[in-house]
Amino acid sequence: MQDANFPSSAEGRTYHINLKAGEAANRVLTVGDLPRALSFARLPGFEAKFVHRAPRLYTSITGLYKGRAITIVTSLMGFANMDFTVRELRHVISGPMAIVRVGTCGTPDPQIPVGDIIVPDKFRSVHRDPDCFGDDSDSPMTEDELARAYVVSKPMEPCADLAQLLREQIRATGRTVHAGTGLACCSFYSSQGRISQDFRDRNQGLVDHYLKTIPDFSCMEMESSHLVDLARCAAKDRPIYAAAAHIALAQRASNVMLGDDEKHEAERVVGQAALDALAAFDLPGETVDTKTGVYDIPGVSCVWMQDVDPADVLKELD
Ligand code: R1P
Ligand code: URA
């Protein structure tokens, strides 16, 4: 490894996602888990060219879709993993980037049934402030205390054109699409208002507090605001355009969860729509590197964990 400021291997691989220049495309579809990434790589029209799994298990599949180079990558869960993914992809990709996240979410809106899709037009981050939990108190917090303990950022906006393309492509499949404000929370539990007997989160009434204080609050998940935040502060000469679509998995008002089969069907529908949106997005200055890149090499190349036969990995994509 070299360079303590931005560590990378002698070969130029980044420390965490473990990719080097030429192995990722300017158009990126990011997902939370490996089965979703593999199911997207199997969608009609996607031709996988290069499959990579990092020691820390981030996995990327770079290929061609409707003539465009697209990388499907697992950004796993939470702010930190999205941070590694976007910053290290940025390092190995030249020129502008378009990134779409397809994830799942909870919704507080009784009018949004599980299985509907939410493409927010605003995002906010929520962080639990540890300084508000240092005493022995276990009584529910007042509205003022909730506002101090679960700190909500100001709104951030995705790329309006990419979000609009995403909505149009999803609507064309017959799915209902909602917009509103998406909260990316530091926890699946405390800051999303899930009640625990094991920890003094003191978060009774937190979802109602968000509903009272955040206009058009439509969904809660754990990464999208950070993606949008990184995109808005990307270097001006190498812009990042970002948007996100979320499958309503948890209906928080009625306490209903989407079934696994319905979830996987929704993933395939939204994944195809996201590929179509990414392929249609205008991205001037895109650099498909056919010299060091993977797009012109015949067949599928693969870098996986040491003790795995690439043939077994590729079978997953058949
Ligand atoms: C929590 O179960 C995970 O689900 C949501 C949250 O953002 C978090 O990552 O998204 P994914 O379905 O993309 O993982
Ligand atoms: N992902 C989340 O972060 N929250 C939910 O309620 C469902 C999926």
Short mmCIF file of N, CA and C in Angstrom, two decimals, residues 63-236:
data_model
loop_
_atom_site.label_atom_id
_atom_site.label_comp_id
_atom_site.label_asym_id
_atom_site.label_seq_id
_atom_site.Cartn_x
_atom_site.Cartn_y
_atom_site.Cartn_z
N GLY A 63 -20.46 -3.80 -17.18
CA GLY A 63 -20.90 -4.40 -18.43
C GLY A 63 -21.48 -3.37 -19.36
N LEU A 64 -22.17 -3.87 -20.36
CA LEU A 64 -22.77 -3.00 -21.38
C LEU A 64 -24.28 -3.18 -21.36
N TYR A 65 -24.99 -2.05 -21.50
CA TYR A 65 -26.45 -2.08 -21.55
C TYR A 65 -26.89 -1.02 -22.56
N LYS A 66 -27.60 -1.45 -23.59
CA LYS A 66 -28.02 -0.53 -24.65
C LYS A 66 -26.84 0.31 -25.15
N GLY A 67 -25.69 -0.32 -25.29
CA GLY A 67 -24.51 0.35 -25.84
C GLY A 67 -23.77 1.22 -24.84
N ARG A 68 -24.25 1.31 -23.62
CA ARG A 68 -23.59 2.13 -22.60
C ARG A 68 -22.82 1.25 -21.62
N ALA A 69 -21.66 1.74 -21.19
CA ALA A 69 -20.93 1.05 -20.13
C ALA A 69 -21.54 1.42 -18.79
N ILE A 70 -21.92 0.41 -18.02
CA ILE A 70 -22.56 0.64 -16.71
C ILE A 70 -21.92 -0.29 -15.68
N THR A 71 -21.64 0.23 -14.49
CA THR A 71 -21.15 -0.60 -13.38
C THR A 71 -22.26 -0.75 -12.34
N ILE A 72 -22.56 -2.00 -12.02
CA ILE A 72 -23.48 -2.30 -10.90
C ILE A 72 -22.58 -2.59 -9.69
N VAL A 73 -22.80 -1.90 -8.58
CA VAL A 73 -21.91 -2.08 -7.44
C VAL A 73 -22.71 -2.21 -6.14
N THR A 74 -22.24 -3.07 -5.24
CA THR A 74 -22.87 -3.13 -3.92
C THR A 74 -22.22 -2.06 -3.04
N SER A 75 -23.04 -1.14 -2.57
CA SER A 75 -22.52 -0.13 -1.63
C SER A 75 -22.87 -0.53 -0.20
N LEU A 76 -23.39 -1.73 -0.03
CA LEU A 76 -23.69 -2.30 1.29
C LEU A 76 -24.59 -1.34 2.08
N MET A 77 -24.35 -1.16 3.38
CA MET A 77 -25.34 -0.42 4.18
C MET A 77 -24.70 0.71 4.98
N GLY A 78 -25.39 1.83 5.06
CA GLY A 78 -24.99 2.92 5.94
C GLY A 78 -24.13 3.96 5.26
N PHE A 79 -23.99 5.09 5.94
CA PHE A 79 -23.26 6.24 5.40
C PHE A 79 -21.81 5.87 5.06
N ALA A 80 -21.14 5.14 5.98
CA ALA A 80 -19.71 4.89 5.80
C ALA A 80 -19.48 4.08 4.52
N ASN A 81 -20.31 3.06 4.28
CA ASN A 81 -20.11 2.24 3.09
C ASN A 81 -20.41 3.01 1.80
N MET A 82 -21.43 3.87 1.85
CA MET A 82 -21.70 4.71 0.67
C MET A 82 -20.53 5.66 0.44
N ASP A 83 -19.92 6.14 1.51
CA ASP A 83 -18.78 7.04 1.40
C ASP A 83 -17.60 6.35 0.71
N PHE A 84 -17.25 5.12 1.17
CA PHE A 84 -16.17 4.38 0.52
C PHE A 84 -16.48 4.18 -0.97
N THR A 85 -17.71 3.79 -1.23
CA THR A 85 -18.08 3.44 -2.60
C THR A 85 -17.96 4.63 -3.54
N VAL A 86 -18.57 5.74 -3.15
CA VAL A 86 -18.60 6.89 -4.07
C VAL A 86 -17.21 7.53 -4.19
N ARG A 87 -16.53 7.69 -3.06
CA ARG A 87 -15.21 8.35 -3.13
C ARG A 87 -14.21 7.51 -3.91
N GLU A 88 -14.23 6.19 -3.71
CA GLU A 88 -13.24 5.36 -4.39
C GLU A 88 -13.61 5.13 -5.87
N LEU A 89 -14.90 5.07 -6.17
CA LEU A 89 -15.29 5.03 -7.59
C LEU A 89 -14.85 6.32 -8.27
N ARG A 90 -15.07 7.44 -7.59
CA ARG A 90 -14.66 8.75 -8.14
C ARG A 90 -13.18 8.74 -8.50
N HIS A 91 -12.38 8.10 -7.63
CA HIS A 91 -10.92 8.07 -7.81
C HIS A 91 -10.53 7.30 -9.08
N VAL A 92 -11.27 6.24 -9.40
CA VAL A 92 -10.84 5.39 -10.53
C VAL A 92 -11.56 5.71 -11.83
N ILE A 93 -12.56 6.62 -11.77
CA ILE A 93 -13.33 6.94 -12.98
C ILE A 93 -12.94 8.35 -13.44
N SER A 94 -12.63 8.51 -14.73
CA SER A 94 -12.34 9.85 -15.26
C SER A 94 -13.64 10.49 -15.73
N GLY A 95 -13.70 11.82 -15.65
CA GLY A 95 -14.85 12.54 -16.21
C GLY A 95 -16.06 12.50 -15.31
N PRO A 96 -17.22 12.86 -15.86
CA PRO A 96 -18.44 12.96 -15.05
C PRO A 96 -18.98 11.59 -14.68
N MET A 97 -19.79 11.54 -13.65
CA MET A 97 -20.42 10.27 -13.25
C MET A 97 -21.93 10.47 -13.06
N ALA A 98 -22.68 9.45 -13.40
CA ALA A 98 -24.12 9.42 -13.06
C ALA A 98 -24.32 8.20 -12.17
N ILE A 99 -24.92 8.40 -10.99
CA ILE A 99 -25.11 7.29 -10.05
C ILE A 99 -26.58 7.22 -9.65
N VAL A 100 -27.14 6.03 -9.79
CA VAL A 100 -28.51 5.78 -9.31
C VAL A 100 -28.43 4.71 -8.23
N ARG A 101 -29.06 4.99 -7.10
CA ARG A 101 -29.18 3.94 -6.07
C ARG A 101 -30.57 3.33 -6.14
N VAL A 102 -30.63 2.00 -6.11
CA VAL A 102 -31.92 1.31 -5.96
C VAL A 102 -31.88 0.59 -4.61
N GLY A 103 -32.74 1.02 -3.71
CA GLY A 103 -32.73 0.45 -2.37
C GLY A 103 -34.14 0.16 -1.88
N THR A 104 -34.22 -0.29 -0.62
CA THR A 104 -35.52 -0.46 0.02
C THR A 104 -35.65 0.60 1.12
N CYS A 105 -36.87 0.80 1.60
CA CYS A 105 -37.08 1.83 2.62
C CYS A 105 -38.30 1.50 3.47
N GLY A 106 -38.46 2.26 4.52
CA GLY A 106 -39.70 2.27 5.27
C GLY A 106 -40.46 3.54 4.90
N THR A 107 -41.78 3.48 4.97
CA THR A 107 -42.55 4.70 4.71
C THR A 107 -43.51 4.97 5.88
N PRO A 108 -43.59 6.26 6.30
CA PRO A 108 -44.52 6.61 7.37
C PRO A 108 -45.89 6.98 6.82
N ASP A 109 -46.03 7.04 5.48
CA ASP A 109 -47.24 7.56 4.85
C ASP A 109 -48.26 6.45 4.65
N PRO A 110 -49.41 6.51 5.36
CA PRO A 110 -50.40 5.43 5.23
C PRO A 110 -50.94 5.29 3.80
N GLN A 111 -50.76 6.33 2.98
CA GLN A 111 -51.24 6.28 1.59
C GLN A 111 -50.26 5.55 0.66
N ILE A 112 -49.08 5.18 1.15
CA ILE A 112 -48.10 4.49 0.29
C ILE A 112 -48.05 3.02 0.70
N PRO A 113 -48.64 2.13 -0.13
CA PRO A 113 -48.60 0.71 0.24
C PRO A 113 -47.22 0.11 -0.02
N VAL A 114 -46.90 -1.00 0.66
CA VAL A 114 -45.65 -1.69 0.37
C VAL A 114 -45.64 -2.09 -1.11
N GLY A 115 -44.46 -2.04 -1.72
CA GLY A 115 -44.34 -2.37 -3.14
C GLY A 115 -44.37 -1.15 -4.04
N ASP A 116 -44.92 -0.02 -3.54
CA ASP A 116 -44.83 1.22 -4.32
C ASP A 116 -43.38 1.72 -4.28
N ILE A 117 -43.08 2.65 -5.18
CA ILE A 117 -41.70 3.13 -5.32
C ILE A 117 -41.64 4.62 -4.95
N ILE A 118 -40.57 5.00 -4.26
CA ILE A 118 -40.40 6.39 -3.86
C ILE A 118 -39.09 6.91 -4.44
N VAL A 119 -39.21 7.94 -5.28
CA VAL A 119 -38.03 8.63 -5.85
C VAL A 119 -38.07 10.05 -5.28
N PRO A 120 -37.42 10.28 -4.14
CA PRO A 120 -37.55 11.58 -3.47
C PRO A 120 -37.02 12.74 -4.31
N ASP A 121 -37.62 13.91 -4.10
CA ASP A 121 -37.05 15.12 -4.72
C ASP A 121 -36.27 15.94 -3.70
N LYS A 122 -36.27 15.47 -2.45
CA LYS A 122 -35.43 16.09 -1.41
C LYS A 122 -34.93 14.97 -0.48
N PHE A 123 -33.74 15.20 0.06
CA PHE A 123 -33.15 14.24 1.01
C PHE A 123 -32.64 14.99 2.22
N ARG A 124 -32.74 14.37 3.38
CA ARG A 124 -32.11 14.90 4.59
C ARG A 124 -31.42 13.75 5.31
N SER A 125 -30.35 14.07 6.03
CA SER A 125 -29.66 13.07 6.87
C SER A 125 -30.14 13.21 8.30
N VAL A 126 -30.18 12.11 9.03
CA VAL A 126 -30.50 12.14 10.46
C VAL A 126 -29.39 11.43 11.23
N HIS A 127 -28.83 12.13 12.22
CA HIS A 127 -27.80 11.54 13.07
C HIS A 127 -28.20 11.63 14.54
N ARG A 128 -28.06 10.52 15.24
CA ARG A 128 -28.31 10.49 16.67
C ARG A 128 -27.12 11.14 17.36
N ASP A 129 -27.39 12.13 18.23
CA ASP A 129 -26.31 12.83 18.94
C ASP A 129 -26.03 12.11 20.26
N PRO A 130 -24.85 11.48 20.40
CA PRO A 130 -24.58 10.71 21.63
C PRO A 130 -24.61 11.58 22.88
N ASP A 131 -24.35 12.87 22.75
CA ASP A 131 -24.34 13.75 23.93
C ASP A 131 -25.72 13.83 24.59
N CYS A 132 -26.76 13.46 23.86
CA CYS A 132 -28.11 13.54 24.44
C CYS A 132 -28.49 12.25 25.16
N PHE A 133 -27.57 11.30 25.24
CA PHE A 133 -27.92 10.00 25.83
C PHE A 133 -27.00 9.62 26.99
N GLY A 134 -26.25 10.62 27.50
CA GLY A 134 -25.24 10.32 28.52
C GLY A 134 -25.79 10.14 29.93
N ASP A 135 -27.04 10.57 30.20
CA ASP A 135 -27.54 10.46 31.57
C ASP A 135 -28.34 9.15 31.74
N ASP A 136 -28.96 9.00 32.92
CA ASP A 136 -29.66 7.75 33.21
C ASP A 136 -31.12 7.75 32.78
N SER A 137 -31.54 8.86 32.18
CA SER A 137 -32.97 9.01 31.91
C SER A 137 -33.48 7.95 30.93
N ASP A 138 -34.68 7.44 31.20
CA ASP A 138 -35.30 6.57 30.20
C ASP A 138 -36.73 7.02 29.89
N SER A 139 -37.05 8.26 30.24
CA SER A 139 -38.40 8.75 29.93
C SER A 139 -38.45 9.22 28.47
N PRO A 140 -39.63 9.12 27.83
CA PRO A 140 -39.75 9.58 26.44
C PRO A 140 -39.33 11.04 26.33
N MET A 141 -38.74 11.40 25.19
CA MET A 141 -38.28 12.78 25.02
C MET A 141 -39.42 13.70 24.59
N THR A 142 -39.30 14.97 24.97
CA THR A 142 -40.23 15.98 24.45
C THR A 142 -39.86 16.26 22.99
N GLU A 143 -40.71 17.02 22.32
CA GLU A 143 -40.42 17.38 20.91
C GLU A 143 -39.06 18.09 20.81
N ASP A 144 -38.79 19.02 21.75
CA ASP A 144 -37.52 19.75 21.70
C ASP A 144 -36.33 18.81 21.91
N GLU A 145 -36.51 17.88 22.86
CA GLU A 145 -35.41 16.93 23.12
C GLU A 145 -35.19 16.02 21.89
N LEU A 146 -36.29 15.58 21.27
CA LEU A 146 -36.14 14.74 20.06
C LEU A 146 -35.38 15.50 18.98
N ALA A 147 -35.69 16.79 18.83
CA ALA A 147 -35.04 17.59 17.78
C ALA A 147 -33.54 17.72 18.04
N ARG A 148 -33.16 17.76 19.33
CA ARG A 148 -31.72 17.86 19.65
C ARG A 148 -31.03 16.51 19.55
N ALA A 149 -31.73 15.44 19.93
CA ALA A 149 -31.09 14.10 20.00
C ALA A 149 -31.00 13.43 18.64
N TYR A 150 -31.99 13.69 17.78
CA TYR A 150 -32.00 13.09 16.44
C TYR A 150 -31.92 14.26 15.45
N VAL A 151 -30.69 14.58 15.07
CA VAL A 151 -30.42 15.84 14.35
C VAL A 151 -30.69 15.66 12.86
N VAL A 152 -31.63 16.45 12.36
CA VAL A 152 -32.04 16.35 10.95
C VAL A 152 -31.36 17.48 10.17
N SER A 153 -30.72 17.13 9.06
CA SER A 153 -30.03 18.16 8.24
C SER A 153 -31.05 18.98 7.44
N LYS A 154 -30.55 20.02 6.81
CA LYS A 154 -31.36 20.77 5.84
C LYS A 154 -31.56 19.90 4.59
N PRO A 155 -32.54 20.25 3.74
CA PRO A 155 -32.77 19.41 2.55
C PRO A 155 -31.65 19.51 1.51
N MET A 156 -31.44 18.42 0.82
CA MET A 156 -30.48 18.36 -0.30
C MET A 156 -31.23 17.80 -1.51
N GLU A 157 -30.83 18.25 -2.69
CA GLU A 157 -31.58 17.83 -3.88
C GLU A 157 -30.78 16.88 -4.76
N PRO A 158 -31.46 15.87 -5.31
CA PRO A 158 -30.79 15.00 -6.29
C PRO A 158 -30.69 15.72 -7.63
N CYS A 159 -30.10 15.08 -8.63
CA CYS A 159 -30.11 15.63 -10.00
C CYS A 159 -31.56 15.52 -10.49
N ALA A 160 -32.18 16.67 -10.77
CA ALA A 160 -33.61 16.67 -11.12
C ALA A 160 -33.86 15.89 -12.40
N ASP A 161 -32.95 16.01 -13.40
CA ASP A 161 -33.17 15.32 -14.68
C ASP A 161 -33.07 13.80 -14.50
N LEU A 162 -32.09 13.37 -13.72
CA LEU A 162 -31.92 11.93 -13.53
C LEU A 162 -33.10 11.36 -12.72
N ALA A 163 -33.53 12.10 -11.70
CA ALA A 163 -34.68 11.65 -10.89
C ALA A 163 -35.93 11.56 -11.76
N GLN A 164 -36.10 12.55 -12.65
CA GLN A 164 -37.27 12.56 -13.52
C GLN A 164 -37.25 11.38 -14.49
N LEU A 165 -36.07 11.12 -15.08
CA LEU A 165 -35.94 9.97 -15.99
C LEU A 165 -36.27 8.67 -15.26
N LEU A 166 -35.79 8.58 -14.03
CA LEU A 166 -36.03 7.39 -13.21
C LEU A 166 -37.53 7.21 -12.96
N ARG A 167 -38.21 8.31 -12.60
CA ARG A 167 -39.66 8.23 -12.35
C ARG A 167 -40.39 7.79 -13.62
N GLU A 168 -40.00 8.38 -14.76
CA GLU A 168 -40.70 8.05 -16.02
C GLU A 168 -40.51 6.57 -16.35
N GLN A 169 -39.28 6.08 -16.20
CA GLN A 169 -39.01 4.67 -16.53
C GLN A 169 -39.76 3.74 -15.58
N ILE A 170 -39.86 4.12 -14.32
CA ILE A 170 -40.56 3.24 -13.36
C ILE A 170 -42.07 3.29 -13.63
N ARG A 171 -42.60 4.49 -13.88
CA ARG A 171 -44.05 4.60 -14.17
C ARG A 171 -44.42 3.78 -15.40
N ALA A 172 -43.50 3.75 -16.39
CA ALA A 172 -43.78 3.00 -17.63
C ALA A 172 -43.97 1.51 -17.35
N THR A 173 -43.50 1.03 -16.21
CA THR A 173 -43.67 -0.40 -15.87
C THR A 173 -45.02 -0.65 -15.20
N GLY A 174 -45.76 0.43 -14.90
CA GLY A 174 -47.06 0.28 -14.24
C GLY A 174 -47.00 0.45 -12.74
N ARG A 175 -45.80 0.59 -12.19
CA ARG A 175 -45.67 0.81 -10.73
C ARG A 175 -46.04 2.24 -10.37
N THR A 176 -46.59 2.43 -9.17
CA THR A 176 -46.89 3.78 -8.69
C THR A 176 -45.62 4.38 -8.07
N VAL A 177 -45.32 5.62 -8.47
CA VAL A 177 -44.12 6.30 -7.99
C VAL A 177 -44.51 7.53 -7.17
N HIS A 178 -43.89 7.68 -6.02
CA HIS A 178 -44.10 8.84 -5.15
C HIS A 178 -42.80 9.65 -5.09
N ALA A 179 -42.91 10.89 -4.61
CA ALA A 179 -41.70 11.73 -4.48
C ALA A 179 -41.49 12.04 -3.00
N GLY A 180 -41.47 13.32 -2.63
CA GLY A 180 -41.37 13.70 -1.22
C GLY A 180 -39.94 13.78 -0.71
N THR A 181 -39.83 13.80 0.63
CA THR A 181 -38.52 13.93 1.28
C THR A 181 -38.10 12.59 1.86
N GLY A 182 -36.92 12.13 1.45
CA GLY A 182 -36.34 10.91 1.99
C GLY A 182 -35.37 11.23 3.10
N LEU A 183 -35.51 10.54 4.22
CA LEU A 183 -34.54 10.68 5.32
C LEU A 183 -33.57 9.51 5.25
N ALA A 184 -32.27 9.81 5.24
CA ALA A 184 -31.29 8.74 5.42
C ALA A 184 -30.84 8.82 6.87
N CYS A 185 -31.07 7.74 7.60
CA CYS A 185 -30.86 7.74 9.06
C CYS A 185 -29.60 6.96 9.41
N CYS A 186 -28.98 7.35 10.52
CA CYS A 186 -27.72 6.70 10.93
C CYS A 186 -27.97 5.29 11.44
N SER A 187 -29.21 4.95 11.77
CA SER A 187 -29.54 3.62 12.29
C SER A 187 -30.84 3.13 11.65
N PHE A 188 -30.92 1.82 11.46
CA PHE A 188 -32.19 1.21 11.05
C PHE A 188 -33.17 1.29 12.21
N TYR A 189 -32.62 1.36 13.44
CA TYR A 189 -33.44 1.24 14.65
C TYR A 189 -33.71 2.60 15.29
N SER A 190 -32.75 3.13 16.06
CA SER A 190 -33.04 4.31 16.90
C SER A 190 -33.57 5.49 16.09
N SER A 191 -32.79 5.94 15.10
CA SER A 191 -33.17 7.16 14.39
C SER A 191 -34.28 6.93 13.37
N GLN A 192 -34.68 5.66 13.15
CA GLN A 192 -35.88 5.42 12.34
C GLN A 192 -37.10 5.17 13.25
N GLY A 193 -36.94 5.44 14.54
CA GLY A 193 -38.09 5.39 15.45
C GLY A 193 -38.58 3.99 15.76
N ARG A 194 -37.70 2.97 15.60
CA ARG A 194 -38.11 1.62 16.02
C ARG A 194 -37.89 1.51 17.53
N ILE A 195 -38.84 0.91 18.21
CA ILE A 195 -38.83 0.90 19.67
C ILE A 195 -38.10 -0.36 20.16
N SER A 196 -37.16 -0.17 21.06
CA SER A 196 -36.37 -1.28 21.59
C SER A 196 -36.47 -1.31 23.11
N GLN A 197 -36.55 -2.53 23.67
CA GLN A 197 -36.48 -2.67 25.12
C GLN A 197 -35.03 -2.81 25.58
N ASP A 198 -34.11 -2.93 24.63
CA ASP A 198 -32.72 -3.24 24.97
C ASP A 198 -31.85 -1.99 25.14
N PHE A 199 -32.30 -0.88 24.58
CA PHE A 199 -31.51 0.35 24.62
C PHE A 199 -32.43 1.52 24.99
N ARG A 200 -31.85 2.51 25.71
CA ARG A 200 -32.65 3.68 26.08
C ARG A 200 -32.58 4.71 24.95
N ASP A 201 -33.24 4.37 23.82
CA ASP A 201 -33.25 5.28 22.67
C ASP A 201 -34.18 6.47 22.89
N ARG A 202 -35.14 6.32 23.75
CA ARG A 202 -36.08 7.39 24.13
C ARG A 202 -36.72 8.02 22.88
N ASN A 203 -37.06 7.15 21.93
CA ASN A 203 -37.50 7.64 20.62
C ASN A 203 -38.99 7.40 20.35
N GLN A 204 -39.77 7.18 21.44
CA GLN A 204 -41.22 7.05 21.24
C GLN A 204 -41.70 8.36 20.60
N GLY A 205 -42.49 8.27 19.57
CA GLY A 205 -43.01 9.49 18.95
C GLY A 205 -42.06 10.12 17.94
N LEU A 206 -40.92 9.46 17.65
CA LEU A 206 -39.96 10.09 16.73
C LEU A 206 -40.50 10.19 15.29
N VAL A 207 -41.18 9.13 14.83
CA VAL A 207 -41.70 9.18 13.46
C VAL A 207 -42.76 10.30 13.35
N ASP A 208 -43.62 10.40 14.38
CA ASP A 208 -44.62 11.49 14.38
C ASP A 208 -43.93 12.86 14.42
N HIS A 209 -42.83 12.93 15.17
CA HIS A 209 -42.07 14.19 15.24
C HIS A 209 -41.54 14.57 13.84
N TYR A 210 -40.99 13.57 13.12
CA TYR A 210 -40.53 13.85 11.74
C TYR A 210 -41.72 14.30 10.88
N LEU A 211 -42.87 13.59 11.05
CA LEU A 211 -44.04 13.95 10.22
C LEU A 211 -44.47 15.39 10.47
N LYS A 212 -44.35 15.84 11.74
CA LYS A 212 -44.76 17.21 12.07
C LYS A 212 -43.76 18.25 11.56
N THR A 213 -42.48 17.88 11.49
CA THR A 213 -41.45 18.91 11.26
C THR A 213 -40.81 18.86 9.87
N ILE A 214 -41.03 17.77 9.11
CA ILE A 214 -40.37 17.66 7.80
C ILE A 214 -41.44 17.64 6.70
N PRO A 215 -41.49 18.68 5.89
CA PRO A 215 -42.51 18.72 4.83
C PRO A 215 -42.37 17.53 3.87
N ASP A 216 -43.49 16.92 3.52
CA ASP A 216 -43.54 15.83 2.52
C ASP A 216 -42.66 14.63 2.87
N PHE A 217 -42.50 14.36 4.15
CA PHE A 217 -41.68 13.21 4.58
C PHE A 217 -42.29 11.92 4.04
N SER A 218 -41.53 11.20 3.18
CA SER A 218 -42.13 10.03 2.52
C SER A 218 -41.38 8.72 2.77
N CYS A 219 -40.09 8.77 3.12
CA CYS A 219 -39.42 7.49 3.32
C CYS A 219 -38.19 7.61 4.21
N MET A 220 -37.78 6.45 4.78
CA MET A 220 -36.58 6.37 5.62
C MET A 220 -35.74 5.20 5.16
N GLU A 221 -34.47 5.48 4.96
CA GLU A 221 -33.50 4.41 4.67
C GLU A 221 -32.16 4.89 5.19
N MET A 222 -31.03 4.45 4.63
CA MET A 222 -29.77 4.69 5.34
C MET A 222 -28.60 5.21 4.51
N GLU A 223 -28.79 5.52 3.23
CA GLU A 223 -27.63 5.94 2.42
C GLU A 223 -27.87 7.09 1.46
N SER A 224 -29.13 7.25 0.95
CA SER A 224 -29.30 8.08 -0.24
C SER A 224 -28.93 9.55 -0.03
N SER A 225 -29.19 10.11 1.17
CA SER A 225 -28.84 11.53 1.36
C SER A 225 -27.33 11.71 1.27
N HIS A 226 -26.58 10.69 1.68
CA HIS A 226 -25.11 10.84 1.62
C HIS A 226 -24.63 10.78 0.18
N LEU A 227 -25.25 9.92 -0.61
CA LEU A 227 -24.93 9.90 -2.04
C LEU A 227 -25.17 11.27 -2.66
N VAL A 228 -26.33 11.84 -2.35
CA VAL A 228 -26.70 13.14 -2.92
C VAL A 228 -25.78 14.25 -2.37
N ASP A 229 -25.42 14.13 -1.10
CA ASP A 229 -24.53 15.10 -0.47
C ASP A 229 -23.15 15.07 -1.15
N LEU A 230 -22.60 13.85 -1.37
CA LEU A 230 -21.30 13.75 -2.03
C LEU A 230 -21.38 14.29 -3.45
N ALA A 231 -22.50 13.99 -4.13
CA ALA A 231 -22.65 14.47 -5.51
C ALA A 231 -22.63 16.00 -5.56
N ARG A 232 -23.30 16.64 -4.59
CA ARG A 232 -23.38 18.10 -4.67
C ARG A 232 -22.04 18.74 -4.33
N CYS A 233 -21.16 18.04 -3.59
CA CYS A 233 -19.87 18.67 -3.30
C CYS A 233 -18.73 18.01 -4.07
N ALA A 234 -19.06 17.34 -5.18
CA ALA A 234 -18.01 16.78 -6.05
C ALA A 234 -17.26 17.93 -6.72
N ALA A 235 -16.00 17.66 -7.09
CA ALA A 235 -15.19 18.67 -7.80
C ALA A 235 -15.95 19.17 -9.02
N LYS A 236 -15.92 20.49 -9.23
CA LYS A 236 -16.78 21.09 -10.27
C LYS A 236 -16.42 20.62 -11.68
#
